Coordinates of C-alpha atoms and ligand atoms in Angstrom, one line a residue:
M693 CA 184.8 173.4 -8.6
T694 CA 180.5 173.0 -8.0
I695 CA 178.9 175.5 -6.1
L696 CA 175.5 174.6 -4.5
R697 CA 173.0 177.8 -4.8
V698 CA 170.5 177.3 -2.8
V699 CA 166.9 179.3 -3.6
L700 CA 164.2 179.2 -0.4
G701 CA 160.1 178.9 -1.1
D702 CA 159.9 183.1 -0.9
Q703 CA 162.6 183.8 -3.0
L704 CA 161.3 183.1 -6.4
S705 CA 163.1 185.9 -8.7
T706 CA 165.5 185.6 -11.3
A707 CA 167.3 188.9 -10.0
L708 CA 167.8 186.7 -6.9
S709 CA 171.6 187.6 -5.4
S710 CA 172.5 184.3 -4.6
L711 CA 171.9 183.6 -8.5
R712 CA 174.0 186.8 -9.5
G713 CA 177.1 185.3 -11.4
A714 CA 176.2 181.9 -11.6
D715 CA 177.5 180.0 -14.5
P716 CA 174.7 177.2 -15.3
S717 CA 177.6 174.8 -16.8
R718 CA 179.4 174.6 -13.3
D719 CA 176.6 174.9 -10.8
V720 CA 173.9 173.7 -9.7
V721 CA 170.5 175.3 -8.0
L722 CA 168.9 173.3 -5.3
M723 CA 165.3 174.3 -4.0
A724 CA 163.6 171.4 -1.9
E725 CA 160.0 171.2 -0.3
V726 CA 160.4 170.1 2.9
A727 CA 157.9 169.4 5.7
Q728 CA 160.0 171.2 8.4
E729 CA 158.9 175.1 6.5
A730 CA 155.9 173.5 6.2
T731 CA 154.7 172.3 9.4
Y732 CA 156.4 174.9 12.0
V733 CA 153.3 176.6 11.9
P734 CA 150.3 174.8 10.5
H735 CA 150.4 176.8 7.2
H736 CA 147.2 177.6 5.4
P737 CA 146.7 174.7 3.1
Q738 CA 146.7 177.3 0.1
K739 CA 149.8 178.7 1.4
I740 CA 151.8 176.0 1.0
I741 CA 150.3 174.7 -2.7
F742 CA 151.1 178.8 -3.3
I743 CA 155.1 177.8 -2.7
F744 CA 154.8 174.6 -3.9
S745 CA 153.8 175.1 -7.0
A746 CA 155.4 178.8 -7.8
M747 CA 158.6 177.1 -6.9
R748 CA 158.2 174.2 -8.9
H749 CA 157.2 176.6 -12.1
F750 CA 160.4 178.8 -10.8
A751 CA 162.1 175.9 -11.4
E752 CA 161.1 175.4 -15.0
V753 CA 162.0 178.9 -15.7
L754 CA 165.6 178.6 -14.4
R755 CA 165.5 175.2 -16.4
Q756 CA 164.9 177.4 -19.6
S757 CA 167.8 180.1 -18.7
G758 CA 170.1 177.4 -18.9
F759 CA 170.3 176.2 -15.1
S760 CA 170.8 173.0 -14.2
V761 CA 167.9 172.4 -10.8
D762 CA 167.9 169.9 -7.9
Y763 CA 164.8 170.0 -7.3
V764 CA 163.2 167.9 -4.3
T765 CA 159.6 167.1 -4.3
L766 CA 157.9 167.0 -0.8
D767 CA 157.3 163.0 -1.7
A768 CA 160.8 162.6 -3.3
P769 CA 162.9 159.4 -1.7
G770 CA 164.9 160.1 1.0
N771 CA 163.5 163.7 1.5
T772 CA 164.9 164.2 4.8
G773 CA 162.2 167.1 5.6
S774 CA 164.4 169.7 6.6
L775 CA 166.5 172.2 4.7
Q776 CA 169.6 171.4 6.4
G777 CA 169.0 168.1 5.8
E778 CA 168.6 168.6 2.2
V779 CA 171.4 171.0 1.8
H780 CA 173.7 168.3 3.1
R781 CA 172.6 165.3 0.3
A782 CA 173.1 167.6 -2.3
V783 CA 176.8 168.8 -1.2
V784 CA 177.2 164.9 -1.5
R785 CA 175.1 164.3 -4.5
H786 CA 177.0 167.4 -6.6
A787 CA 180.8 167.1 -4.3
A788 CA 179.9 170.7 -4.1
D789 CA 182.9 173.0 -2.1
S790 CA 180.5 176.0 -1.4
V791 CA 176.9 177.0 -1.4
V792 CA 175.5 180.3 -1.7
V793 CA 172.1 181.7 -0.4
T794 CA 170.3 185.0 0.2
E795 CA 169.9 185.3 3.9
P796 CA 166.1 184.2 4.4
G797 CA 163.5 186.4 6.1
E798 CA 163.2 184.5 9.5
H799 CA 165.6 184.5 12.5
R800 CA 165.0 180.7 13.2
V801 CA 166.1 179.7 9.3
R802 CA 169.1 182.1 10.1
A803 CA 170.0 180.4 12.9
E804 CA 170.1 177.0 10.6
M805 CA 171.8 178.6 8.2
E806 CA 175.0 179.2 10.9
A807 CA 175.0 175.3 11.0
W808 CA 174.7 174.4 7.5
A809 CA 178.6 174.5 7.1
E810 CA 179.5 172.2 9.7
T811 CA 176.7 169.2 8.8
S812 CA 177.6 170.0 5.1
G813 CA 181.2 170.3 4.9
A814 CA 181.1 173.1 2.0
S815 CA 181.7 176.7 3.3
V816 CA 178.5 178.7 3.3
A817 CA 178.0 182.4 1.9
V818 CA 174.7 183.9 3.5
L819 CA 174.1 187.2 1.0
E820 CA 172.3 190.0 1.3
D821 CA 168.3 190.3 0.0
D822 CA 168.3 192.9 -2.0
R823 CA 165.2 193.0 -3.6
F824 CA 164.0 195.0 -0.6
I825 CA 164.5 199.1 -1.1
C826 CA 166.2 199.6 1.7
S827 CA 169.1 197.7 2.5
H828 CA 169.9 196.3 6.6
A829 CA 172.7 199.1 6.2
R830 CA 170.5 201.7 5.5
F831 CA 167.9 201.1 8.2
K832 CA 170.5 201.0 10.7
A833 CA 171.6 203.9 10.1
W834 CA 168.5 205.7 9.4
A835 CA 167.5 204.4 13.1
A836 CA 170.4 204.8 14.7
G837 CA 170.2 208.0 17.5
R838 CA 166.6 208.6 17.0
R839 CA 164.3 208.0 20.2
S840 CA 161.6 207.5 18.2
L841 CA 161.7 204.9 14.7
R842 CA 158.0 206.0 13.5
M843 CA 157.1 205.1 10.1
E844 CA 156.3 208.2 8.8
W845 CA 159.6 209.6 9.0
F846 CA 161.1 206.6 7.7
Y847 CA 158.7 207.0 4.7
R848 CA 159.4 210.6 4.0
E849 CA 163.4 209.7 3.6
M850 CA 162.4 206.6 1.3
R851 CA 160.4 209.4 -0.9
K852 CA 163.3 211.4 -1.1
E853 CA 165.7 209.1 -1.5
T854 CA 163.7 207.1 -4.3
G855 CA 162.5 210.1 -5.8
Y856 CA 158.7 208.6 -5.6
L857 CA 156.1 211.0 -5.9
M858 CA 158.5 214.0 -5.1
D859 CA 158.3 216.8 -7.5
E860 CA 161.7 219.2 -6.8
G861 CA 162.6 217.5 -3.4
E862 CA 158.8 218.2 -2.3
P863 CA 156.2 215.8 -2.2
V864 CA 153.5 216.1 -5.2
G865 CA 150.3 217.8 -4.3
G866 CA 152.4 219.7 -1.2
Q867 CA 151.8 216.7 1.3
W868 CA 153.7 213.8 2.5
N869 CA 150.6 211.8 3.6
L870 CA 146.8 211.8 2.2
D871 CA 145.9 209.0 5.0
A872 CA 142.7 211.7 6.0
E873 CA 141.2 211.1 2.5
N874 CA 141.3 207.2 2.8
R875 CA 138.9 206.4 5.6
K876 CA 135.5 206.8 3.7
R877 CA 132.9 204.3 4.6
L878 CA 131.7 201.7 1.8
P879 CA 128.2 203.3 0.4
D880 CA 125.6 200.5 -0.5
R881 CA 125.1 200.8 -3.7
Q882 CA 129.4 201.1 -4.6
V883 CA 129.9 198.2 -7.2
V884 CA 133.1 196.2 -6.1
P885 CA 135.4 195.1 -8.7
Q886 CA 135.9 191.2 -9.2
V887 CA 139.4 190.1 -8.3
S888 CA 140.4 187.3 -11.3
R889 CA 141.6 184.0 -9.8
I890 CA 144.2 181.9 -12.1
K891 CA 143.1 178.6 -12.5
P892 CA 145.2 175.9 -11.5
D893 CA 147.3 173.9 -13.9
A894 CA 148.5 170.6 -13.7
I895 CA 151.2 171.2 -11.8
T896 CA 149.2 173.2 -9.4
R897 CA 146.7 170.0 -9.7
T898 CA 149.4 167.9 -8.1
V899 CA 150.6 170.0 -5.6
I900 CA 146.9 170.5 -4.6
T901 CA 146.5 166.7 -4.1
L902 CA 149.7 166.4 -2.5
V903 CA 148.6 169.3 0.2
R904 CA 145.4 167.6 1.1
E905 CA 146.9 164.3 1.8
R906 CA 149.7 165.8 4.0
F907 CA 149.0 168.9 5.1
G908 CA 144.5 168.8 5.1
E909 CA 144.1 168.5 8.9
H910 CA 145.7 172.3 8.8
F911 CA 143.4 175.0 9.6
G912 CA 142.1 176.7 6.0
E913 CA 139.9 175.7 2.9
T914 CA 142.5 173.6 -0.1
E915 CA 140.0 174.6 -2.9
P916 CA 139.2 176.9 -4.7
F917 CA 142.4 177.5 -5.4
G918 CA 143.1 180.5 -7.3
W919 CA 146.6 182.1 -6.4
A920 CA 148.7 183.2 -9.6
V921 CA 151.8 180.3 -9.3
T922 CA 153.8 182.4 -12.0
R923 CA 155.5 186.1 -12.1
A924 CA 153.6 186.5 -15.8
D925 CA 150.0 185.7 -14.2
A926 CA 151.1 187.5 -11.2
L927 CA 151.9 190.4 -13.6
S928 CA 148.6 190.2 -15.6
L929 CA 146.8 190.5 -11.6
L930 CA 148.8 193.7 -10.9
T931 CA 147.7 195.4 -14.3
E932 CA 144.2 194.4 -13.4
F933 CA 144.3 195.9 -9.9
I934 CA 146.0 199.2 -11.5
E935 CA 143.3 199.7 -13.8
T936 CA 140.4 198.3 -12.1
R937 CA 140.5 198.7 -8.2
L938 CA 143.7 201.4 -7.8
P939 CA 141.3 204.4 -8.6
S940 CA 139.1 203.4 -5.6
F941 CA 141.9 201.9 -3.1
G942 CA 142.4 205.3 -1.1
D943 CA 139.0 205.9 -0.4
Y944 CA 137.9 202.7 0.4
Q945 CA 141.3 201.4 2.7
D946 CA 139.6 200.8 5.6
A947 CA 136.3 200.1 4.3
M948 CA 135.0 196.3 5.4
R949 CA 132.1 194.8 4.0
P950 CA 130.1 191.2 4.8
D951 CA 131.2 188.6 1.9
T952 CA 133.4 191.6 0.3
P953 CA 137.1 190.0 1.1
F954 CA 139.3 192.0 -1.3
V955 CA 137.7 195.6 -1.5
F956 CA 139.5 197.2 -3.5
H957 CA 143.3 196.1 -2.2
S958 CA 145.9 194.8 -4.4
V959 CA 145.9 191.8 -3.0
L960 CA 149.0 191.1 -4.4
S961 CA 151.1 190.5 -1.2
P962 CA 151.7 186.8 -1.5
Y963 CA 153.4 187.3 -5.0
L964 CA 155.1 190.3 -3.8
N965 CA 156.6 188.4 -0.3
A966 CA 157.4 185.2 -2.4
G967 CA 159.8 187.0 -5.2
L968 CA 157.1 187.1 -8.1
L969 CA 156.5 190.8 -8.1
G970 CA 159.0 193.2 -7.0
P971 CA 158.2 196.4 -4.8
R972 CA 159.8 199.0 -7.5
E973 CA 157.6 197.9 -10.1
M974 CA 154.6 197.9 -8.1
I975 CA 155.1 201.2 -6.8
E976 CA 156.1 202.2 -10.4
A977 CA 152.8 200.7 -12.1
A978 CA 150.7 203.2 -9.5
V979 CA 152.7 206.1 -10.2
A980 CA 152.5 205.5 -13.7
A981 CA 148.7 205.1 -13.1
W982 CA 148.8 209.1 -11.7
E983 CA 151.0 210.2 -14.1
R984 CA 148.7 209.3 -17.1
G985 CA 145.5 210.6 -14.9
A986 CA 144.5 207.2 -14.4
A987 CA 144.5 206.7 -10.6
P988 CA 144.3 210.0 -7.9
L989 CA 146.9 211.0 -5.9
N990 CA 145.3 209.7 -2.3
A991 CA 145.0 206.3 -3.9
V992 CA 148.4 206.1 -5.2
E993 CA 150.3 208.0 -2.4
G994 CA 148.3 205.5 -0.2
F995 CA 149.6 202.4 -1.8
V996 CA 153.1 203.8 -2.5
R997 CA 153.3 204.2 1.5
Q998 CA 152.0 200.9 1.9
I999 CA 154.9 199.4 0.0
L1000 CA 157.9 202.2 -0.1
G1001 CA 157.0 202.9 3.8
W1002 CA 155.4 200.2 5.8
R1003 CA 156.7 197.1 3.9
E1004 CA 159.8 198.1 4.2
Y1005 CA 159.9 199.5 7.7
V1006 CA 158.8 196.6 9.4
R1007 CA 161.3 194.7 7.9
G1008 CA 164.2 197.0 8.9
I1009 CA 162.6 197.0 12.7
Y1010 CA 162.3 193.1 12.3
W1011 CA 166.0 192.9 11.8
L1012 CA 167.1 195.7 13.7
E1013 CA 165.7 194.1 17.0
G1014 CA 166.8 190.5 16.4
P1015 CA 164.9 187.7 18.2
A1016 CA 163.8 189.1 21.0
Y1017 CA 161.3 191.2 19.4
G1018 CA 159.1 188.3 19.5
E1019 CA 159.3 188.0 23.8
G1020 CA 157.9 191.4 24.4
N1021 CA 154.5 191.5 26.1
T1022 CA 153.6 194.6 27.5
F1023 CA 150.8 194.1 29.3
G1024 CA 151.9 190.3 30.6
D1025 CA 149.0 189.0 28.7
R1026 CA 148.7 185.1 29.2
R1027 CA 145.3 184.3 27.9
K1028 CA 144.9 181.6 25.3
L1029 CA 143.9 182.0 22.1
P1030 CA 140.1 181.3 21.7
W1031 CA 139.1 178.7 19.6
F1032 CA 137.0 180.4 17.4
Y1033 CA 140.1 181.8 15.8
W1034 CA 140.7 178.1 13.9
S1035 CA 136.9 177.1 13.9
G1036 CA 135.5 180.6 12.8
D1037 CA 132.2 179.9 15.2
T1038 CA 131.4 182.8 16.7
E1039 CA 128.3 185.0 17.1
M1040 CA 130.1 188.0 16.5
A1041 CA 129.7 188.9 12.7
C1042 CA 132.7 190.8 12.2
L1043 CA 134.8 188.3 13.5
S1044 CA 132.6 185.2 11.7
D1045 CA 133.5 187.3 8.3
A1046 CA 137.1 187.6 8.8
I1047 CA 138.3 184.0 9.8
G1048 CA 135.8 183.0 7.7
Q1049 CA 137.1 184.5 4.3
T1050 CA 140.8 184.1 6.1
R1051 CA 139.7 180.2 6.1
Q1052 CA 138.3 180.7 2.6
H1053 CA 141.2 182.5 0.9
G1054 CA 144.0 182.8 3.0
Y1055 CA 143.6 186.6 3.0
A1056 CA 142.0 189.5 5.1
H1057 CA 142.7 193.0 4.2
H1058 CA 144.7 195.3 6.4
I1059 CA 141.8 196.7 8.8
Q1060 CA 140.0 193.2 9.4
R1061 CA 143.6 192.0 10.8
L1062 CA 144.2 195.0 12.7
M1063 CA 140.7 196.0 13.9
V1064 CA 139.0 192.9 14.2
T1065 CA 141.1 190.2 14.7
G1066 CA 143.9 192.0 16.3
N1067 CA 141.7 194.2 17.9
F1068 CA 139.7 191.6 19.7
A1069 CA 142.7 189.8 20.4
L1070 CA 144.5 192.9 22.2
L1071 CA 141.4 193.7 23.8
A1072 CA 140.5 190.3 25.8
G1073 CA 144.1 190.0 26.5
I1074 CA 145.4 187.2 24.4
D1075 CA 149.1 186.1 24.9
P1076 CA 151.0 188.1 21.8
K1077 CA 153.2 184.9 21.4
Q1078 CA 149.9 182.9 20.6
V1079 CA 148.4 185.7 18.2
A1080 CA 151.4 185.3 16.5
R1081 CA 151.8 181.9 15.6
W1082 CA 148.1 182.0 14.2
Y1083 CA 148.6 184.8 11.9
L1084 CA 151.9 183.3 10.6
A1085 CA 149.8 180.2 9.9
V1086 CA 146.7 181.6 8.5
Y1087 CA 147.6 184.2 6.0
V1088 CA 149.0 182.9 2.9
D1089 CA 151.7 186.5 2.6
A1090 CA 152.6 185.3 6.0
Y1091 CA 156.5 185.1 6.9
E1092 CA 158.5 186.1 10.3
W1093 CA 160.2 189.2 9.0
V1094 CA 156.5 191.1 7.9
E1095 CA 154.2 189.4 10.0
L1096 CA 156.0 189.8 13.5
P1097 CA 156.0 193.7 13.6
N1098 CA 152.6 193.5 12.3
V1099 CA 151.5 191.7 15.1
Q1100 CA 153.7 192.3 18.1
G1101 CA 154.0 195.8 17.4
M1102 CA 150.9 197.4 15.6
A1103 CA 148.2 194.6 16.5
M1104 CA 149.0 193.8 20.1
Y1105 CA 151.4 197.0 21.3
A1106 CA 153.6 194.2 22.6
D1107 CA 156.9 196.1 22.0
G1108 CA 155.6 198.7 24.1
G1109 CA 154.9 201.5 21.6
L1110 CA 158.2 200.9 19.5
L1111 CA 156.1 200.5 16.2
A1112 CA 152.9 202.4 17.2
S1113 CA 152.5 205.9 19.8
K1114 CA 149.1 203.9 21.1
P1115 CA 147.0 200.7 21.1
Y1116 CA 145.3 200.1 18.2
V1117 CA 142.0 199.7 20.1
S1118 CA 138.3 200.5 19.5
S1119 CA 134.9 199.1 20.9
G1120 CA 132.3 198.4 18.3
K1121 CA 131.5 202.0 17.2
Y1122 CA 134.9 201.8 14.8
I1123 CA 133.9 198.8 13.3
D1124 CA 130.3 199.8 13.1
R1125 CA 131.6 203.7 11.2
M1126 CA 133.9 201.4 9.0
S1127 CA 131.9 198.4 8.0
S1128 CA 128.8 197.0 7.3
Y1129 CA 128.7 193.9 9.7
C1130 CA 126.6 195.1 12.7
R1131 CA 123.7 195.1 10.6
S1132 CA 123.9 191.5 10.1
C1133 CA 125.0 190.7 13.7
P1134 CA 123.0 189.8 17.1
Y1135 CA 125.4 191.9 18.8
N1136 CA 124.5 196.0 19.3
P1137 CA 127.6 198.1 18.5
K1138 CA 125.7 200.7 20.7
V1139 CA 124.9 199.1 23.8
T1140 CA 127.8 198.1 26.6
V1141 CA 125.8 196.3 29.0
G1142 CA 123.2 193.4 28.9
K1143 CA 122.5 190.4 26.6
S1144 CA 122.5 192.7 23.1
A1145 CA 125.6 194.5 24.2
C1146 CA 128.2 194.3 21.5
P1147 CA 131.5 192.7 23.4
F1148 CA 134.4 194.7 21.6
N1149 CA 132.6 197.6 24.0
A1150 CA 132.6 196.0 27.4
L1151 CA 136.0 194.6 26.5
Y1152 CA 137.6 198.2 25.2
W1153 CA 136.8 199.6 28.9
H1154 CA 138.1 196.8 30.7
F1155 CA 141.6 197.2 28.5
L1156 CA 141.7 200.6 29.4
A1157 CA 141.2 199.9 33.2
R1158 CA 143.2 196.7 33.6
N1159 CA 146.0 198.6 32.3
R1160 CA 146.0 202.0 33.1
D1161 CA 149.3 202.0 35.0
V1162 CA 151.0 201.1 31.3
L1163 CA 149.0 203.5 29.5
K1164 CA 149.0 206.4 31.9
G1165 CA 152.1 208.0 30.5
N1166 CA 150.5 208.0 27.2
Q1167 CA 149.3 211.4 25.9
R1168 CA 147.6 209.6 23.2
M1169 CA 145.6 207.6 25.7
S1170 CA 144.3 210.7 27.6
L1171 CA 141.3 211.2 26.4
A1172 CA 139.8 207.5 26.5
Y1173 CA 140.8 207.9 30.4
R1174 CA 139.0 211.0 30.9
N1175 CA 135.5 209.5 29.3
W1176 CA 136.2 206.6 32.0
D1177 CA 136.6 208.5 34.4
R1178 CA 133.5 210.8 33.5
M1179 CA 131.2 207.3 34.3
S1180 CA 129.8 207.0 37.2
E1181 CA 131.3 204.1 39.3
D1182 CA 128.1 201.8 38.9
R1183 CA 128.5 202.3 35.2
Q1184 CA 132.1 201.2 35.6
A1185 CA 131.2 198.3 37.7
E1186 CA 128.8 196.9 35.7
T1187 CA 131.1 197.3 32.7
L1188 CA 133.8 195.5 34.1
A1189 CA 131.4 192.8 34.9
Q1190 CA 129.9 192.4 31.4
A1191 CA 133.4 191.8 30.3
E1192 CA 134.2 189.8 32.9
S1193 CA 132.1 187.5 32.7
F1194 CA 132.7 187.3 28.6
L1195 CA 135.9 186.6 29.1
G1196 CA 135.1 184.0 31.6
Q1197 CA 133.4 182.4 28.6
L1198 CA 135.7 182.5 26.2
K1199 CA 137.2 179.2 25.3
Ligands
FAD2573 P1 147.4 196.1 0.1 O1 146.2 197.0 0.6 O2 147.1 196.2 -1.7 O3 148.4 196.8 0.2 C1 149.5 197.2 -0.9 C2 151.2 196.5 -0.4 O4 151.4 196.9 0.7 C3 150.4 194.7 0.4 O5 150.9 193.9 -0.5 C4 152.0 194.7 1.3 O6 153.2 194.2 0.5 C5 152.0 196.5 1.5 N1 151.8 196.3 3.4 C6 150.4 197.0 3.4 N2 150.3 197.1 4.6 C7 151.5 196.9 5.1 C8 152.2 196.3 6.5 N3 151.5 196.8 7.2 N4 153.3 195.7 6.6 C9 153.9 195.2 5.4 N5 153.6 195.4 4.0 C10 151.8 196.2 4.0 N6 151.5 191.9 5.2 C11 152.0 190.4 4.9 O7 152.5 191.0 4.2 N7 152.1 189.4 5.4 C12 151.7 189.1 7.0 O8 152.2 188.0 7.3 C13 151.2 190.2 7.5 N8 150.5 190.0 8.8 C14 149.6 191.5 9.3 C15 149.5 191.1 10.5 C16 148.6 192.1 11.2 C17 148.3 192.0 12.7 C18 148.3 193.4 10.6 C19 147.7 194.4 11.1 C20 148.8 193.3 9.3 C21 149.7 192.2 8.3 N9 150.4 192.4 7.3 C22 151.0 191.6 6.7 C23 150.5 194.2 6.6 C24 148.4 193.9 5.8 O9 147.6 193.6 6.1 C25 149.1 193.1 4.3 O10 150.2 193.3 3.6 C26 147.9 193.4 3.8 O11 146.6 193.1 3.9 C27 148.0 192.1 1.8 O12 147.0 192.7 1.5 P2 146.8 193.2 -0.2 O13 148.0 193.0 -0.9 O14 145.8 193.3 -0.8 O15 147.3 194.9 0.4
DLZ2574 C1 156.7 178.6 3.8 C2 157.5 177.7 3.5 C3 157.2 176.4 3.3 C4 155.8 176.2 3.3 N1 157.4 175.5 2.4 C5 159.0 175.8 1.9 C6 159.4 174.5 1.6 O1 159.4 173.6 1.2 N2 161.0 175.2 0.8 C7 161.3 176.0 0.9 O2 162.4 176.7 0.4 N3 160.8 177.0 2.1 C8 159.9 177.2 2.0 N4 159.2 178.2 2.8 C9 159.5 179.4 2.8 C10 160.4 179.5 4.1 O3 159.7 178.7 5.4 C11 160.8 180.8 4.4 O4 162.0 180.8 3.4 C12 161.5 180.8 5.4 O5 160.4 181.3 6.4 C13 162.0 182.1 5.5 O6 161.5 183.2 5.5
SF4_2575 FE1 131.5 193.0 15.7 FE2 130.1 194.4 17.9 FE3 129.4 195.0 15.3 FE4 128.6 192.4 16.0 S1 128.1 194.4 16.9 S2 129.8 193.3 14.0 S3 130.6 192.0 17.3 S4 131.7 195.7 16.0

């Protein structure tokens, strides 16, 4: 009675539910590199390299602990190119009568698993992914009967339940959220520590060659490739973050500087999402740094909130809302994604830098994703589906369960305000305040109309004016509308004309 235990590319943890209770002398682990997963969106080559190389290294870890691993490489003869096809072939190869798998991170793959039993002839058990702190049932119970599903309330429950940063039922320091302290601009003199990159080993170099041959035309540079592909290296990067960047993580969480892609961020999301690191150990490492006086509370609370709060919350929303969540389009936006999102070819310095580093590293930090590329897409009225597809393709950490709520809900307000109490839109003023981009930009963030005007400015007013019917009932938008209404009619007309002329030229 052979059991086939399937491990997907973002399930690289020895504590995975599908591996629990396995009998290495009888069961077989299947891991398969398949073209379908590499191309359902045109993933950044570094994302594919990261996943394939981390899969190959993880297969070795399993083998060393006694598992029999059937690993199908992308170029293996007979590779059918799909998970379904590979499960079917492996069931036949090993005469398996049952398949055990941990639930995937996407509705698309979850639906495909429903068909595995039919095509393979074996029974299929899909187990809960308990690498998360909050189970589906717990999230559902939290959401039940609430009118508003704001992250902050969820986060407080998670703090109470886990006891992280709690003291006798109260938040340490007396406040749940220290974000007010976390919006500092990066001073020019502030030195930003280096993020170590990991030198590719022989396995990674083989994968780089394979990916360059097969997916070289995808957006993004293949090299230099510096991502960790083993848990040991990911752990050393976690330690480096805690020691060198966490102390200033809070202060400069929202800050941006040209050619400084990582600032004080952890740059650990690819490892966390693929299973090389777990959420608890990351949180506990940060809390321990605070306990020994090595990092201040605003940094540690801010970091813990990203993982215990935002990450768990967006996952809960994704599964609670189901596939229909991706269909929302609050403002009926239909404009196609501008070509510069793929080429990086724009004079707007903020967008050029954020897209340029995305191409180079498959990484941009949260404020770049939200307030530069996301903000522009929302202001310009880009079709949310095209925006979501872009984000899913270009970031090494992107899987739909985490990408979609961030795009639909947070960046595009396409879920009608389920996640965000108001659209995250801003003029060039915000980008100028939080970055030094504008200094090297041909546009002027203080100008709204004319040749030198920052495009974000007129677009901001155009967004408000064209979406007034949808947003007029939102109290949090009322100040913005009062400012618009205070403008003279002539000024409003020239501002809208400026935005329309810009949009008309957008390709
Ligand atoms: P840090 O700033 O160091 O934060 C620490 C950790 O907190 C991250 O590693 C991540 O695991 C978690 N985290 C922080 N913010 C969020 C959030 N909003 N949602 C979920 N987890 C969070 N994150 C992804 O992991 N995958 C995505 O595909 C993704 N797409 C995004 C798209 C948009 C439009 C936006 C606005 C955000 C998106 N995020 C996504 C969230 C966030 O931008 C990234 O998690 C973060 O930039 C990863 O870099 P880091 O590890 O340096 O994060
Ligand atoms: C993202 C990805 C890629 C590029 N390739 C594979 C693969 O070849 N084999 C595999 O098992 N998983 C891969 N993945 C991760 C899956 O796409 C991921 O498991 C689903 O999107 C669900 O989160
Ligand atoms: Fe971006 Fe406008 Fe500043 Fe240029 S002036 S960097 S377009 S915000």
